[in-house]
Short mmCIF file of C-alpha atoms in Angstrom, two decimals:
data_model
loop_
_atom_site.label_atom_id
_atom_site.label_comp_id
_atom_site.label_asym_id
_atom_site.label_seq_id
_atom_site.Cartn_x
_atom_site.Cartn_y
_atom_site.Cartn_z
CA GLY A 268 89.66 110.70 103.04
CA GLN A 269 91.36 107.96 101.07
CA ASN A 270 92.97 108.73 97.99
CA ILE A 271 95.36 106.90 95.34
CA ASP A 272 96.41 109.00 92.26
CA GLN A 273 98.00 107.82 89.09
CA PRO A 274 98.14 109.12 85.44
CA THR A 275 95.28 108.24 83.41
CA GLU A 276 97.22 107.34 80.31
CA MET A 277 100.76 107.11 79.15
CA THR A 278 102.22 106.21 75.98
CA ALA A 279 105.61 104.54 75.32
CA THR A 280 107.62 103.05 72.55
CA GLU A 281 108.38 99.25 72.07
CA GLY A 282 111.73 98.33 73.69
CA ALA A 283 111.91 101.48 75.84
CA ILE A 284 111.50 101.93 79.69
CA VAL A 285 108.14 103.57 81.27
CA GLN A 286 107.66 104.65 84.97
CA ILE A 287 104.15 104.69 86.22
CA ASN A 288 103.75 106.76 89.23
CA CYS A 289 101.40 106.41 92.20
CA THR A 290 100.89 108.61 95.11
CA TYR A 291 98.45 107.47 98.05
CA GLN A 292 97.10 108.91 101.31
CA THR A 293 95.21 106.28 103.37
CA SER A 294 94.13 105.64 106.76
CA GLY A 295 96.93 103.12 107.53
CA PHE A 296 99.12 101.34 105.45
CA ASN A 297 99.66 97.54 105.14
CA GLY A 298 101.39 97.27 101.68
CA LEU A 299 101.09 98.54 97.90
CA PHE A 300 99.98 96.27 95.16
CA TRP A 301 100.45 96.73 91.38
CA TYR A 302 98.07 94.79 88.97
CA GLN A 303 97.99 94.45 85.35
CA GLN A 304 94.65 94.25 83.69
CA HIS A 305 94.04 93.63 79.88
CA ALA A 306 90.87 95.02 78.38
CA GLY A 307 87.93 92.67 79.14
CA GLU A 308 90.14 90.67 81.51
CA ALA A 309 90.50 90.32 85.44
CA PRO A 310 93.54 92.00 87.18
CA THR A 311 96.59 89.89 87.77
CA PHE A 312 99.15 90.52 90.55
CA LEU A 313 102.32 92.11 89.65
CA SER A 314 104.24 93.27 92.72
CA TYR A 315 103.65 93.87 96.41
CA ASN A 316 105.73 96.32 98.49
CA VAL A 317 105.41 96.74 102.25
CA LEU A 318 108.82 98.25 102.92
CA ASP A 319 110.77 100.88 101.49
CA GLY A 320 112.87 100.33 98.43
CA LEU A 321 113.02 98.69 95.15
CA GLU A 322 111.54 95.15 94.14
CA GLU A 323 112.88 93.67 90.97
CA LYS A 324 111.02 90.86 89.21
CA GLY A 325 112.24 90.46 85.64
CA ARG A 326 111.37 93.18 83.27
CA PHE A 327 109.24 94.65 86.00
CA SER A 328 110.32 96.55 89.17
CA SER A 329 108.21 98.24 91.86
CA PHE A 330 109.64 100.89 94.30
CA LEU A 331 107.90 102.27 97.58
CA SER A 332 108.56 105.18 99.72
CA ARG A 333 106.41 105.27 102.67
CA SER A 334 107.30 108.59 103.97
CA LYS A 335 106.47 110.31 100.59
CA GLY A 336 103.30 108.15 100.15
CA TYR A 337 104.80 107.21 96.80
CA SER A 338 105.28 104.18 94.49
CA TYR A 339 106.09 103.70 90.93
CA LEU A 340 105.96 100.60 88.46
CA LEU A 341 108.88 100.43 86.00
CA LEU A 342 108.70 98.36 83.01
CA LYS A 343 111.64 97.62 80.81
CA GLU A 344 112.23 96.52 77.41
CA LEU A 345 108.61 97.23 76.71
CA GLN A 346 106.67 94.57 74.43
CA MET A 347 103.44 95.22 72.75
CA LYS A 348 101.72 92.80 75.17
CA ASP A 349 102.48 95.18 77.86
CA SER A 350 99.68 97.35 76.54
CA ALA A 351 97.23 97.27 79.38
CA SER A 352 96.03 99.21 82.26
CA TYR A 353 98.11 99.10 85.55
CA LEU A 354 96.05 99.74 88.88
CA CYS A 355 97.87 100.68 91.98
CA ALA A 356 96.15 99.56 95.13
CA VAL A 357 96.87 100.26 98.88
CA SER A 358 96.03 97.88 101.73
CA ASP A 359 94.55 100.14 104.60
CA SER A 360 94.57 99.69 108.25
CA ASN A 361 91.60 97.17 107.83
CA TYR A 362 93.56 95.47 105.17
CA GLN A 363 90.96 96.67 102.66
CA LEU A 364 92.38 97.58 99.20
CA ILE A 365 91.87 101.06 98.13
CA TRP A 366 92.21 101.23 94.27
CA GLY A 367 93.52 103.86 92.01
CA ALA A 368 91.64 104.28 88.85
CA GLY A 369 94.38 102.71 86.79
CA THR A 370 97.04 103.87 84.10
CA LYS A 371 96.26 102.80 80.59
CA LEU A 372 99.49 102.24 79.04
CA ILE A 373 99.78 102.22 75.33
CA ILE A 374 102.72 100.71 73.45
CA LYS A 375 103.56 102.06 70.15
CA PRO A 376 105.97 100.09 67.41
CA GLY B 204 100.21 81.07 92.36
CA ALA B 205 96.72 80.61 93.69
CA VAL B 206 93.92 80.03 91.09
CA VAL B 207 90.33 81.51 91.52
CA SER B 208 87.77 80.39 89.24
CA GLN B 209 84.43 82.22 88.25
CA HIS B 210 81.24 80.68 86.74
CA PRO B 211 79.77 81.66 84.31
CA SER B 212 82.27 83.76 82.39
CA ARG B 213 79.36 85.36 80.39
CA VAL B 214 75.64 85.50 81.02
CA ILE B 215 72.92 87.19 79.34
CA CYS B 216 69.18 87.26 80.93
CA LYS B 217 66.05 89.03 80.81
CA SER B 218 65.25 91.87 82.97
CA GLY B 219 63.69 90.84 86.31
CA THR B 220 65.28 87.33 86.61
CA SER B 221 68.05 86.46 88.97
CA VAL B 222 71.67 85.50 88.21
CA LYS B 223 73.90 83.56 90.35
CA ILE B 224 77.78 83.81 90.05
CA GLU B 225 80.23 81.33 91.71
CA CYS B 226 83.59 82.14 92.95
CA ARG B 227 85.84 79.26 93.75
CA SER B 228 89.40 79.08 95.14
CA LEU B 229 90.96 76.18 93.78
CA ASP B 230 94.17 75.33 95.49
CA PHE B 231 93.72 77.56 98.68
CA GLN B 232 91.48 78.20 101.48
CA ALA B 233 89.94 81.61 101.31
CA THR B 234 88.91 83.15 104.53
CA THR B 235 88.11 86.44 102.74
CA MET B 236 86.39 86.90 99.46
CA PHE B 237 85.85 90.27 97.76
CA TRP B 238 83.20 91.07 95.01
CA TYR B 239 84.02 93.98 92.66
CA ARG B 240 82.00 95.42 89.68
CA GLN B 241 83.77 97.32 86.86
CA PHE B 242 82.09 99.34 84.13
CA PRO B 243 83.75 100.07 80.81
CA LYS B 244 86.77 102.12 80.94
CA GLN B 245 86.37 102.43 84.84
CA SER B 246 88.27 101.24 87.76
CA LEU B 247 87.30 98.22 90.02
CA MET B 248 84.51 99.19 92.45
CA LEU B 249 84.32 96.97 95.74
CA MET B 250 80.81 95.85 96.15
CA ALA B 251 81.34 93.74 99.15
CA THR B 252 83.52 91.74 101.50
CA SER B 253 82.60 88.28 102.78
CA ASN B 254 84.12 86.10 105.36
CA GLU B 255 83.45 82.45 105.46
CA GLY B 256 80.63 81.65 107.95
CA SER B 257 79.46 85.20 108.50
CA LYS B 258 77.45 87.85 106.76
CA ALA B 259 78.92 89.92 103.98
CA THR B 260 79.91 93.51 104.53
CA TYR B 261 78.61 95.83 101.86
CA GLU B 262 79.99 99.09 100.51
CA GLN B 263 77.93 102.24 100.79
CA GLY B 264 75.49 102.40 98.05
CA VAL B 265 75.45 98.70 97.44
CA GLU B 266 71.89 97.07 98.01
CA LYS B 267 72.46 93.96 100.25
CA ASP B 268 69.09 92.70 99.05
CA LYS B 269 69.48 92.95 95.60
CA PHE B 270 73.10 91.75 95.59
CA LEU B 271 72.96 88.50 97.76
CA ILE B 272 76.39 87.21 98.81
CA ASN B 273 76.85 83.64 100.52
CA HIS B 274 80.22 82.60 101.62
CA ALA B 275 79.46 79.02 102.89
CA SER B 276 82.76 77.47 102.81
CA LEU B 277 86.49 78.38 102.49
CA THR B 278 86.42 77.73 98.89
CA LEU B 279 83.07 79.11 97.61
CA SER B 280 81.43 82.36 97.56
CA THR B 281 78.35 83.16 95.46
CA LEU B 282 76.87 86.51 94.23
CA THR B 283 73.24 86.72 93.30
CA VAL B 284 71.81 89.51 91.52
CA THR B 285 68.25 89.48 92.12
CA SER B 286 65.66 91.06 89.92
CA ALA B 287 68.32 92.36 87.44
CA HIS B 288 68.00 95.26 85.30
CA PRO B 289 69.73 96.56 82.42
CA GLU B 290 71.74 99.07 84.67
CA ASP B 291 73.20 95.79 86.49
CA SER B 292 74.96 94.95 83.23
CA SER B 293 78.70 94.99 83.90
CA PHE B 294 81.82 93.10 84.54
CA TYR B 295 81.81 91.33 88.11
CA ILE B 296 84.92 90.21 89.38
CA CYS B 297 85.58 88.23 92.46
CA SER B 298 88.87 87.94 94.40
CA ALA B 299 90.10 85.87 97.43
CA ARG B 300 92.65 86.26 99.78
CA GLY B 301 94.12 83.26 101.83
CA THR B 302 95.36 82.37 105.18
CA SER B 303 98.97 82.37 104.57
CA GLY B 304 99.64 85.66 105.99
CA ARG B 305 100.26 87.61 102.62
CA GLU B 306 97.55 90.21 101.82
CA GLU B 307 97.40 89.91 98.02
CA GLN B 308 94.14 89.10 96.37
CA PHE B 309 93.95 86.84 93.64
CA PHE B 310 91.25 87.47 91.15
CA GLY B 311 88.77 85.21 89.15
CA PRO B 312 88.49 85.88 85.52
CA GLY B 313 85.23 87.69 85.87
CA THR B 314 81.78 87.39 84.72
CA ARG B 315 80.18 89.69 81.99
CA LEU B 316 76.65 90.17 82.81
CA THR B 317 74.17 91.49 80.24
CA VAL B 318 70.69 92.24 81.20
CA LEU B 319 68.28 92.74 78.24
#
């Protein structure tokens, strides 16, 4: 079967760095996405990785290792507004997105 | 980035009535649109995938006669919840994927449906 695993909840301190991991087992791979979702709102796109390596975009970076079925989202200089759920999703062989359950990130002052 | 709108943003209806939700891609052509449902504190659940001009593909367990999907144009898809019941109360979100070759989905703002 297809499976995406990510931690349910993480807590970090304002100004710090946090890494959210995602492991996946899917039938085929056409890229991995990270989305941010604030409570009561729709997800917003953060990053897309289809090749191995690190993609940096401002305070957010995303890493992919296809051989390990592993990705992480790195958030630097955390701000209170970064408190949200972070969803990992993999595009399978049919370009269907398989969603993880999301990681709720709590930022403390 | 691409913009997807959804209307209405919030709807309250009586049990047994039908509710139509519209999803529009405003500045790009969406060959594929997706409808998701999300219950509180849970992840997104894909309900169906619709391609312009063809019948929607429903996920297992989703009743196609209850959740009618029409993707009549490259910029509009509609979801109609027929004979709504309180258990249909949820957050319904659409997303659209364009023809640019990138596979990311752009999400609408969601519709909060409450069935009394």
